[in-house]
Amino acid sequence: MKKARFYTIPFVFALALLPVTEPAAAHEPLYKNGRQIFLVAPDGRQLDYIPEYGSVVMGTDAEGRPILLDRSGNLVATEMSAREYRNLRENRGGPASLAERGWHRNDRGWNGDRFANRPDRYNNPPRGWNETPSESYGFPPPPDIPAPAAPEPDRAPARAQASAKPDMNVVALQVFLDRNGLSPGVIDGLMGNNVRKALDAYAEKSGRQLDADADSETILQSLSLEGGLPVKNYTITAEDAAGPYVASIPSDYGRKAELPALSYTSVSEMLAEKFHMDEGFLKALNPDADFSRPGTVIKVVNPGGKQKGAVTRIIADKSLKQLFAYDEAGALVAAYPATIGSTDTPSPSGTVTVERVALDPNYTYNPSKNFKQGDNDRVLTINPGPNGPVGNVWIALSKPSYGIHGTPDPAKIGKTSSHGCVRLTNWDAQELAAMVSPGVTVEFVE
């Protein structure tokens, strides 16, 4: 049997299908190369619109017929001759529903739009694609899109930051790094410092450099073979919706101590951490989703399982804001972006050891031993939870009151300072906690 083939056409990353081009009338006959053809939806109905250029991926199915897939790899339509369409409607020689034939998956995944900033992307498409759907079915092609005007020089950096949009190539890269134990921090589709540091760590671990654009096909193939594509569907469960959740987390430690638990504040916050995502990116992927309703199907990234191994030595690099974990042979097992101390409250220097590991720990605030928070001048016990001051993991070090721990603000890891300890995302701290034991050395380097 022939394998289905897919040709990736360039598209700007978007979060829903683009608008469609309406034909003159529903079910108006379409002609291609002088032959009447039909676009047939997975349920066997004739499609009454032409998908706009850029909203679909076009390829061929196992029987050699052209098919259109949306950006998630779901079948939009199959191109059929009049005879094939009539046979399908009469259910001759096969199921009436095309979806039953298993043609709803794109086994090559997707690529980000490498041509996003090129004004000629409609006139100079990449190799493997020589006509737009609208041209193919007798409708005029969309007009050229002019190059955007250059921003004013004095405001260019601010505008560039504000206009940064997720890139699906970067999402795939972040998932790939995460699965290999080289954490990029929160997965958000943006090429930031934490991703670049993870790439350097990958080069140390694997002995080769990796590039988000040049290696995009290799990355996707590797992800497909080991753990699946970087984005998947997830159905929100009753347990997800039930929580428990708290309305908000106060900044004052005295008020934190009054709460029975420092739980998540919403289903979306919980799911973002579960799938190692930036919460804003999760919401952007699912703009119409009701996260509080069980049964809601959403798009999430697919980071894979936790890294495994026995870590015997940890290096906390203060200047890089990164933590490296090595095994007994000196091989790099994992690397994590980290927030390590500050000028006012520096982390330890030299070498200390791991004393114990606590999951879902209480947090004891003692202003006479640590730091002063607000007007709180007495010892406080803050109950456990992912939104507690040390997240849901505490790896105690031999220097009193110092440790490696989680955080309630994963998006800030590697970008802010701490009160002397080493902060990781909750999921990275959990992964590391499973690989260390008392006596592991932790060396702080400048």
Short mmCIF file of C-alpha atoms in Angstrom, two decimals:
data_model
loop_
_atom_site.label_atom_id
_atom_site.label_comp_id
_atom_site.label_asym_id
_atom_site.label_seq_id
_atom_site.Cartn_x
_atom_site.Cartn_y
_atom_site.Cartn_z
CA MET A 1 0.00 0.00 0.00
CA LYS A 2 1.25 3.44 -0.83
CA LYS A 3 2.13 5.73 2.02
CA ALA A 4 0.37 9.06 2.34
CA ARG A 5 2.57 11.98 1.28
CA PHE A 6 2.41 15.50 2.60
CA TYR A 7 3.81 18.76 1.32
CA THR A 8 4.27 21.49 3.86
CA ILE A 9 3.30 24.92 2.58
CA PRO A 10 4.38 28.07 4.40
CA PHE A 11 1.98 29.65 6.84
CA VAL A 12 2.15 32.30 9.55
CA PHE A 13 1.63 30.63 12.93
CA ALA A 14 -1.95 31.27 13.99
CA LEU A 15 -4.20 29.84 16.64
CA ALA A 16 -7.22 29.03 14.50
CA LEU A 17 -7.97 28.45 10.84
CA LEU A 18 -7.80 31.51 8.64
CA PRO A 19 -11.00 32.85 7.02
CA VAL A 20 -12.20 30.95 3.99
CA THR A 21 -12.91 32.04 0.43
CA GLU A 22 -16.60 31.61 -0.34
CA PRO A 23 -17.56 30.27 -3.79
CA ALA A 24 -20.29 31.95 -5.76
CA ALA A 25 -22.81 29.43 -4.46
CA ALA A 26 -22.71 26.40 -2.21
CA HIS A 27 -21.90 23.20 -4.08
CA GLU A 28 -21.03 25.11 -7.25
CA PRO A 29 -19.15 22.68 -9.54
CA LEU A 30 -15.36 22.93 -9.38
CA TYR A 31 -13.04 22.10 -12.24
CA LYS A 32 -9.36 21.21 -12.24
CA ASN A 33 -7.46 20.52 -15.46
CA GLY A 34 -10.79 20.45 -17.29
CA ARG A 35 -12.21 17.76 -14.97
CA GLN A 36 -15.01 18.23 -12.47
CA ILE A 37 -13.84 17.52 -8.95
CA PHE A 38 -15.42 17.53 -5.50
CA LEU A 39 -13.92 18.48 -2.14
CA VAL A 40 -15.38 15.98 0.31
CA ALA A 41 -15.33 16.46 4.10
CA PRO A 42 -14.47 13.49 6.41
CA ASP A 43 -18.18 12.82 7.06
CA GLY A 44 -18.84 12.42 3.33
CA ARG A 45 -20.45 15.82 2.75
CA GLN A 46 -19.33 18.06 -0.08
CA LEU A 47 -17.30 21.01 1.20
CA ASP A 48 -19.11 24.26 0.41
CA TYR A 49 -16.07 26.54 0.56
CA ILE A 50 -12.47 26.67 -0.66
CA PRO A 51 -9.88 26.76 2.15
CA GLU A 52 -7.81 29.91 1.87
CA TYR A 53 -4.12 29.68 1.00
CA GLY A 54 -2.01 29.19 4.10
CA SER A 55 -4.75 27.58 6.18
CA VAL A 56 -4.10 24.02 5.03
CA VAL A 57 -1.39 21.52 4.17
CA MET A 58 -1.90 19.72 0.87
CA GLY A 59 -0.73 16.21 0.08
CA THR A 60 -1.93 12.83 -1.16
CA ASP A 61 -3.57 9.96 0.67
CA ALA A 62 -2.67 6.27 0.50
CA GLU A 63 -4.64 5.94 -2.75
CA GLY A 64 -2.89 8.88 -4.41
CA ARG A 65 -5.76 11.37 -4.13
CA PRO A 66 -5.07 14.99 -3.13
CA ILE A 67 -6.10 15.81 0.44
CA LEU A 68 -6.19 18.98 2.55
CA LEU A 69 -5.20 18.94 6.23
CA ASP A 70 -5.51 21.70 8.80
CA ARG A 71 -2.51 22.83 10.85
CA SER A 72 -3.22 20.21 13.52
CA GLY A 73 -2.98 17.39 10.99
CA ASN A 74 -6.77 16.77 10.82
CA LEU A 75 -8.38 15.92 7.50
CA VAL A 76 -10.32 18.86 6.04
CA ALA A 77 -11.22 17.45 2.63
CA THR A 78 -10.37 14.83 0.03
CA GLU A 79 -10.38 15.71 -3.66
CA MET A 80 -12.54 13.26 -5.64
CA SER A 81 -13.76 12.76 -9.16
CA ALA A 82 -17.48 12.66 -9.83
CA ARG A 83 -17.38 8.85 -9.96
CA GLU A 84 -15.44 8.54 -6.69
CA TYR A 85 -17.82 10.93 -4.95
CA ARG A 86 -20.87 9.02 -6.26
CA ASN A 87 -19.38 5.71 -5.12
CA LEU A 88 -18.66 7.17 -1.71
CA ARG A 89 -22.22 8.42 -1.32
CA GLU A 90 -23.52 5.01 -2.33
CA ASN A 91 -20.98 3.40 0.04
CA ARG A 92 -19.48 1.17 -2.62
CA GLY A 93 -16.41 -0.79 -1.61
CA GLY A 94 -15.63 1.08 1.59
CA PRO A 95 -16.89 3.08 4.56
CA ALA A 96 -18.93 6.22 3.98
CA SER A 97 -16.87 8.18 6.47
CA LEU A 98 -13.40 9.11 5.26
CA ALA A 99 -12.30 9.58 8.87
CA GLU A 100 -12.73 5.85 9.40
CA ARG A 101 -9.91 5.22 6.94
CA GLY A 102 -7.37 6.83 9.25
CA TRP A 103 -6.46 9.74 6.98
CA HIS A 104 -6.86 12.32 9.76
CA ARG A 105 -3.20 12.38 10.85
CA ASN A 106 -0.30 14.15 9.21
CA ASP A 107 2.63 11.86 9.95
CA ARG A 108 5.15 14.61 9.21
CA GLY A 109 3.67 17.17 11.54
CA TRP A 110 4.05 20.83 10.67
CA ASN A 111 6.72 23.43 10.12
CA GLY A 112 6.81 27.02 11.22
CA ASP A 113 6.61 29.70 8.58
CA ARG A 114 10.20 30.30 7.49
CA PHE A 115 8.84 32.76 4.93
CA ALA A 116 6.78 34.82 7.40
CA ASN A 117 8.71 38.03 6.76
CA ARG A 118 8.97 37.65 3.00
CA PRO A 119 6.54 39.81 1.03
CA ASP A 120 6.80 37.45 -1.95
CA ARG A 121 5.76 34.30 -0.10
CA TYR A 122 2.71 33.79 -2.31
CA ASN A 123 4.72 34.20 -5.54
CA ASN A 124 7.79 32.25 -4.47
CA PRO A 125 6.57 29.25 -2.47
CA PRO A 126 8.98 26.60 -1.26
CA ARG A 127 9.92 23.51 -3.18
CA GLY A 128 7.21 20.85 -3.27
CA TRP A 129 4.31 23.26 -3.79
CA ASN A 130 3.43 24.88 -7.09
CA GLU A 131 -0.14 26.05 -6.77
CA THR A 132 -2.41 27.50 -4.14
CA PRO A 133 -5.72 25.78 -3.37
CA SER A 134 -7.61 28.84 -4.62
CA GLU A 135 -5.67 28.85 -7.92
CA SER A 136 -6.07 25.11 -8.26
CA TYR A 137 -9.85 25.22 -8.06
CA GLY A 138 -10.42 28.18 -10.35
CA PHE A 139 -10.30 31.10 -7.92
CA PRO A 140 -7.77 33.94 -8.17
CA PRO A 141 -4.73 33.83 -5.87
CA PRO A 142 -4.55 36.21 -2.91
CA PRO A 143 -2.70 39.47 -3.50
CA ASP A 144 0.89 40.04 -2.55
CA ILE A 145 1.36 41.21 1.01
CA PRO A 146 3.59 44.26 1.21
CA ALA A 147 6.55 44.22 3.52
CA PRO A 148 5.72 45.83 6.89
CA ALA A 149 6.93 49.35 7.46
CA ALA A 150 10.08 49.59 9.56
CA PRO A 151 9.42 50.72 13.15
CA GLU A 152 10.65 54.04 14.36
CA PRO A 153 14.29 53.62 15.46
CA ASP A 154 13.83 54.96 18.97
CA ARG A 155 10.96 52.57 19.72
CA ALA A 156 12.09 49.55 17.75
CA PRO A 157 13.27 47.37 20.67
CA ALA A 158 10.05 47.86 22.65
CA ARG A 159 7.90 47.16 19.61
CA ALA A 160 9.89 44.09 18.66
CA GLN A 161 9.39 42.67 22.14
CA ALA A 162 5.69 43.48 22.15
CA SER A 163 5.14 41.91 18.73
CA ALA A 164 7.01 38.66 19.47
CA LYS A 165 4.80 35.74 18.51
CA PRO A 166 5.19 32.03 19.18
CA ASP A 167 7.04 30.10 16.49
CA MET A 168 6.07 26.46 16.07
CA ASN A 169 9.63 25.55 15.10
CA VAL A 170 10.73 26.91 18.47
CA VAL A 171 7.93 25.00 20.24
CA ALA A 172 9.20 21.78 18.65
CA LEU A 173 12.76 22.66 19.65
CA GLN A 174 11.73 23.41 23.24
CA VAL A 175 9.87 20.10 23.50
CA PHE A 176 12.86 18.25 22.03
CA LEU A 177 15.23 19.83 24.55
CA ASP A 178 12.82 19.19 27.43
CA ARG A 179 12.54 15.51 26.53
CA ASN A 180 16.32 15.24 26.53
CA GLY A 181 16.65 16.64 30.05
CA LEU A 182 17.88 20.04 28.87
CA SER A 183 15.15 22.29 30.14
CA PRO A 184 14.22 25.43 28.22
CA GLY A 185 12.08 26.61 31.14
CA VAL A 186 8.48 27.36 30.21
CA ILE A 187 7.57 26.29 26.70
CA ASP A 188 6.24 29.37 24.93
CA GLY A 189 7.46 29.26 21.33
CA LEU A 190 9.91 32.13 21.88
CA MET A 191 13.66 31.93 21.33
CA GLY A 192 14.88 33.37 24.64
CA ASN A 193 18.02 33.03 26.73
CA ASN A 194 16.78 29.91 28.49
CA VAL A 195 16.40 28.15 25.13
CA ARG A 196 19.85 29.25 24.00
CA LYS A 197 21.38 27.97 27.24
CA ALA A 198 19.60 24.65 26.77
CA LEU A 199 21.02 24.45 23.24
CA ASP A 200 24.53 24.92 24.61
CA ALA A 201 23.87 22.18 27.15
CA TYR A 202 22.62 19.93 24.35
CA ALA A 203 25.89 20.48 22.50
CA GLU A 204 27.79 19.44 25.64
CA LYS A 205 25.61 16.37 26.18
CA SER A 206 25.37 15.15 22.59
CA GLY A 207 28.50 16.59 21.00
CA ARG A 208 26.64 18.39 18.21
CA GLN A 209 25.04 21.77 17.64
CA LEU A 210 21.33 22.12 16.97
CA ASP A 211 19.49 24.87 15.06
CA ALA A 212 15.74 25.49 15.29
CA ASP A 213 15.33 26.29 11.60
CA ALA A 214 18.02 24.24 9.87
CA ASP A 215 17.24 21.12 11.91
CA SER A 216 13.46 21.48 12.05
CA GLU A 217 12.77 18.35 9.98
CA THR A 218 15.24 16.28 12.01
CA ILE A 219 13.71 17.53 15.26
CA LEU A 220 10.17 16.66 14.15
CA GLN A 221 11.20 13.20 12.96
CA SER A 222 12.91 12.52 16.27
CA LEU A 223 9.88 13.74 18.23
CA SER A 224 7.53 11.63 16.10
CA LEU A 225 9.56 8.49 16.75
CA GLU A 226 10.11 9.11 20.46
CA GLY A 227 7.08 10.37 22.34
CA GLY A 228 4.98 11.81 19.53
CA LEU A 229 4.59 15.21 17.91
CA PRO A 230 5.18 18.33 20.04
CA VAL A 231 1.49 19.30 20.26
CA LYS A 232 -1.33 16.96 21.19
CA ASN A 233 -4.98 16.98 22.23
CA TYR A 234 -5.90 16.74 25.89
CA THR A 235 -9.36 16.31 27.39
CA ILE A 236 -9.96 18.19 30.63
CA THR A 237 -11.11 15.74 33.31
CA ALA A 238 -13.50 16.16 36.22
CA GLU A 239 -10.51 15.90 38.55
CA ASP A 240 -8.79 18.73 36.67
CA ALA A 241 -11.83 20.98 37.04
CA ALA A 242 -12.40 20.08 40.70
CA GLY A 243 -9.07 21.31 42.01
CA PRO A 244 -8.84 22.31 44.81
CA TYR A 245 -8.04 25.88 43.78
CA VAL A 246 -7.72 29.16 45.64
CA ALA A 247 -9.05 32.50 44.44
CA SER A 248 -5.67 34.23 44.61
CA ILE A 249 -2.26 34.07 46.26
CA PRO A 250 -1.45 37.08 48.47
CA SER A 251 2.06 38.52 48.31
CA ASP A 252 2.26 39.09 52.09
CA TYR A 253 3.71 36.11 53.95
CA GLY A 254 1.44 36.71 56.93
CA ARG A 255 -1.61 36.29 54.71
CA LYS A 256 -0.05 33.30 52.95
CA ALA A 257 0.26 31.61 56.34
CA GLU A 258 -3.51 31.94 56.83
CA LEU A 259 -4.29 29.81 53.79
CA PRO A 260 -4.84 26.04 54.26
CA ALA A 261 -2.83 25.35 51.09
CA LEU A 262 -0.96 27.35 48.46
CA SER A 263 -2.83 25.66 45.62
CA TYR A 264 -3.14 26.63 41.98
CA THR A 265 -5.50 29.50 41.27
CA SER A 266 -7.08 28.04 38.11
CA VAL A 267 -7.30 25.00 35.88
CA SER A 268 -5.26 26.77 33.22
CA GLU A 269 -2.42 27.46 35.67
CA MET A 270 -2.40 23.82 36.76
CA LEU A 271 -2.46 22.51 33.19
CA ALA A 272 0.27 24.91 32.09
CA GLU A 273 2.60 23.48 34.75
CA LYS A 274 1.52 19.91 33.99
CA PHE A 275 2.60 20.36 30.38
CA HIS A 276 5.60 22.64 31.10
CA MET A 277 3.93 25.57 29.32
CA ASP A 278 3.66 29.28 29.75
CA GLU A 279 0.07 29.86 30.87
CA GLY A 280 -0.41 32.68 28.36
CA PHE A 281 0.74 30.40 25.54
CA LEU A 282 -1.69 27.68 26.67
CA LYS A 283 -4.57 30.17 26.55
CA ALA A 284 -3.44 31.50 23.17
CA LEU A 285 -3.46 27.96 21.75
CA ASN A 286 -7.02 27.55 23.02
CA PRO A 287 -8.67 30.98 22.76
CA ASP A 288 -12.25 29.66 22.98
CA ALA A 289 -11.71 26.89 25.53
CA ASP A 290 -13.64 26.70 28.79
CA PHE A 291 -10.92 25.28 31.04
CA SER A 292 -13.37 24.79 33.90
CA ARG A 293 -15.62 22.40 31.94
CA PRO A 294 -14.79 18.67 32.02
CA GLY A 295 -14.73 17.14 28.56
CA THR A 296 -13.26 20.21 26.90
CA VAL A 297 -10.61 19.18 24.37
CA ILE A 298 -7.61 21.50 24.23
CA LYS A 299 -4.23 21.69 22.52
CA VAL A 300 -1.21 21.26 24.79
CA VAL A 301 2.46 20.61 24.19
CA ASN A 302 3.77 17.09 24.68
CA PRO A 303 6.93 17.29 26.80
CA GLY A 304 7.26 13.58 27.48
CA GLY A 305 8.39 11.81 30.64
CA LYS A 306 10.90 12.80 33.30
CA GLN A 307 14.63 12.34 32.78
CA LYS A 308 16.00 9.38 34.71
CA GLY A 309 19.43 8.63 36.12
CA ALA A 310 21.56 8.88 39.26
CA VAL A 311 23.02 12.33 39.76
CA THR A 312 26.19 12.46 41.86
CA ARG A 313 27.38 16.02 41.23
CA ILE A 314 25.61 19.33 40.64
CA ILE A 315 27.12 22.60 39.44
CA ALA A 316 25.15 25.80 40.06
CA ASP A 317 26.58 28.39 37.67
CA LYS A 318 25.72 31.83 39.02
CA SER A 319 26.77 33.78 35.94
CA LEU A 320 24.93 31.53 33.49
CA LYS A 321 21.93 31.18 35.81
CA GLN A 322 21.89 27.49 35.05
CA LEU A 323 22.18 24.26 37.02
CA PHE A 324 24.01 21.20 35.61
CA ALA A 325 23.55 17.64 36.91
CA TYR A 326 26.21 14.97 36.24
CA ASP A 327 26.38 11.22 36.82
CA GLU A 328 29.21 9.25 38.40
CA ALA A 329 31.06 9.00 35.07
CA GLY A 330 31.01 12.78 34.68
CA ALA A 331 28.43 12.75 31.86
CA LEU A 332 25.81 15.48 31.76
CA VAL A 333 22.42 14.06 32.73
CA ALA A 334 20.33 17.23 32.84
CA ALA A 335 20.54 21.00 32.78
CA TYR A 336 18.01 23.53 34.06
CA PRO A 337 17.62 27.31 33.90
CA ALA A 338 17.86 28.62 37.45
CA THR A 339 17.50 31.70 39.56
CA ILE A 340 20.53 31.73 41.84
CA GLY A 341 20.81 34.31 44.61
CA SER A 342 21.29 38.05 44.23
CA THR A 343 23.73 40.78 45.20
CA ASP A 344 21.88 41.48 48.46
CA THR A 345 21.28 37.85 49.38
CA PRO A 346 23.98 35.81 47.61
CA SER A 347 23.97 32.06 47.26
CA PRO A 348 26.67 30.03 49.02
CA SER A 349 30.14 29.80 47.55
CA GLY A 350 32.20 26.65 47.21
CA THR A 351 30.84 23.15 47.65
CA VAL A 352 27.98 21.91 49.82
CA THR A 353 26.02 18.65 49.82
CA VAL A 354 22.41 17.53 49.55
CA GLU A 355 21.02 16.63 52.97
CA ARG A 356 17.43 15.61 52.25
CA VAL A 357 14.59 15.90 49.75
CA ALA A 358 11.07 17.00 50.70
CA LEU A 359 8.07 16.93 48.37
CA ASP A 360 5.13 19.28 49.02
CA PRO A 361 6.95 20.84 51.97
CA ASN A 362 5.79 23.39 54.49
CA TYR A 363 7.80 26.59 54.40
CA THR A 364 9.10 28.19 57.56
CA TYR A 365 9.66 31.90 57.40
CA ASN A 366 12.07 33.21 60.03
CA PRO A 367 13.04 36.89 59.59
CA SER A 368 15.89 36.62 62.11
CA LYS A 369 17.63 33.90 60.06
CA ASN A 370 16.67 34.66 56.47
CA PHE A 371 15.26 37.87 55.03
CA LYS A 372 12.59 40.38 56.04
CA GLN A 373 9.37 40.23 54.05
CA GLY A 374 7.01 43.18 54.39
CA ASP A 375 6.10 43.94 58.00
CA ASN A 376 6.34 40.33 59.13
CA ASP A 377 8.70 40.10 62.11
CA ARG A 378 7.76 36.69 63.56
CA VAL A 379 8.20 33.07 62.56
CA LEU A 380 5.49 31.87 60.17
CA THR A 381 4.60 28.44 58.83
CA ILE A 382 3.24 28.51 55.30
CA ASN A 383 1.34 25.43 54.19
CA PRO A 384 2.37 23.32 51.14
CA GLY A 385 1.37 23.92 47.56
CA PRO A 386 2.79 24.69 44.12
CA ASN A 387 2.25 28.41 44.75
CA GLY A 388 4.20 28.40 48.00
CA PRO A 389 7.50 30.29 48.32
CA VAL A 390 9.48 27.12 47.49
CA GLY A 391 6.97 25.54 45.13
CA ASN A 392 6.33 21.84 45.67
CA VAL A 393 9.94 20.61 46.11
CA TRP A 394 12.66 21.39 48.64
CA ILE A 395 16.16 19.87 48.25
CA ALA A 396 17.90 20.88 51.47
CA LEU A 397 21.63 21.69 51.36
CA SER A 398 24.23 21.29 54.09
CA LYS A 399 24.42 25.08 54.51
CA PRO A 400 21.52 25.87 56.86
CA SER A 401 18.43 27.53 55.31
CA TYR A 402 19.69 27.07 51.73
CA GLY A 403 18.25 24.69 49.19
CA ILE A 404 17.26 23.92 45.62
CA HIS A 405 13.51 24.30 45.19
CA GLY A 406 10.52 25.02 42.95
CA THR A 407 8.77 28.31 42.38
CA PRO A 408 5.28 29.77 42.00
CA ASP A 409 6.50 31.85 39.02
CA PRO A 410 8.03 29.48 36.44
CA ALA A 411 8.14 32.13 33.69
CA LYS A 412 10.58 34.20 35.79
CA ILE A 413 13.19 31.46 36.22
CA GLY A 414 16.61 32.64 35.08
CA LYS A 415 15.35 36.21 34.75
CA THR A 416 15.13 37.46 38.34
CA SER A 417 17.02 37.01 41.62
CA SER A 418 16.24 34.84 44.65
CA HIS A 419 16.86 35.11 48.37
CA GLY A 420 20.03 33.05 48.08
CA CYS A 421 18.60 29.65 47.18
CA VAL A 422 18.46 27.98 43.77
CA ARG A 423 15.05 28.19 42.13
CA LEU A 424 13.88 25.91 39.33
CA THR A 425 10.49 25.43 37.74
CA ASN A 426 8.38 23.03 39.79
CA TRP A 427 8.61 20.33 37.13
CA ASP A 428 12.38 20.66 36.83
CA ALA A 429 12.77 20.55 40.60
CA GLN A 430 10.62 17.40 40.72
CA GLU A 431 12.71 15.76 38.02
CA LEU A 432 15.97 16.60 39.78
CA ALA A 433 14.62 15.49 43.17
CA ALA A 434 14.03 11.99 41.80
CA MET A 435 17.67 11.72 40.67
CA VAL A 436 19.52 12.96 43.79
CA SER A 437 20.12 11.53 47.23
CA PRO A 438 21.84 12.72 50.42
CA GLY A 439 25.55 13.29 49.91
CA VAL A 440 25.36 14.57 46.31
CA THR A 441 27.77 17.49 45.97
CA VAL A 442 26.55 20.91 44.87
CA GLU A 443 29.28 23.28 43.68
CA PHE A 444 28.54 26.99 43.28
CA VAL A 445 30.66 28.64 40.61
CA GLU A 446 30.77 32.27 39.50
#
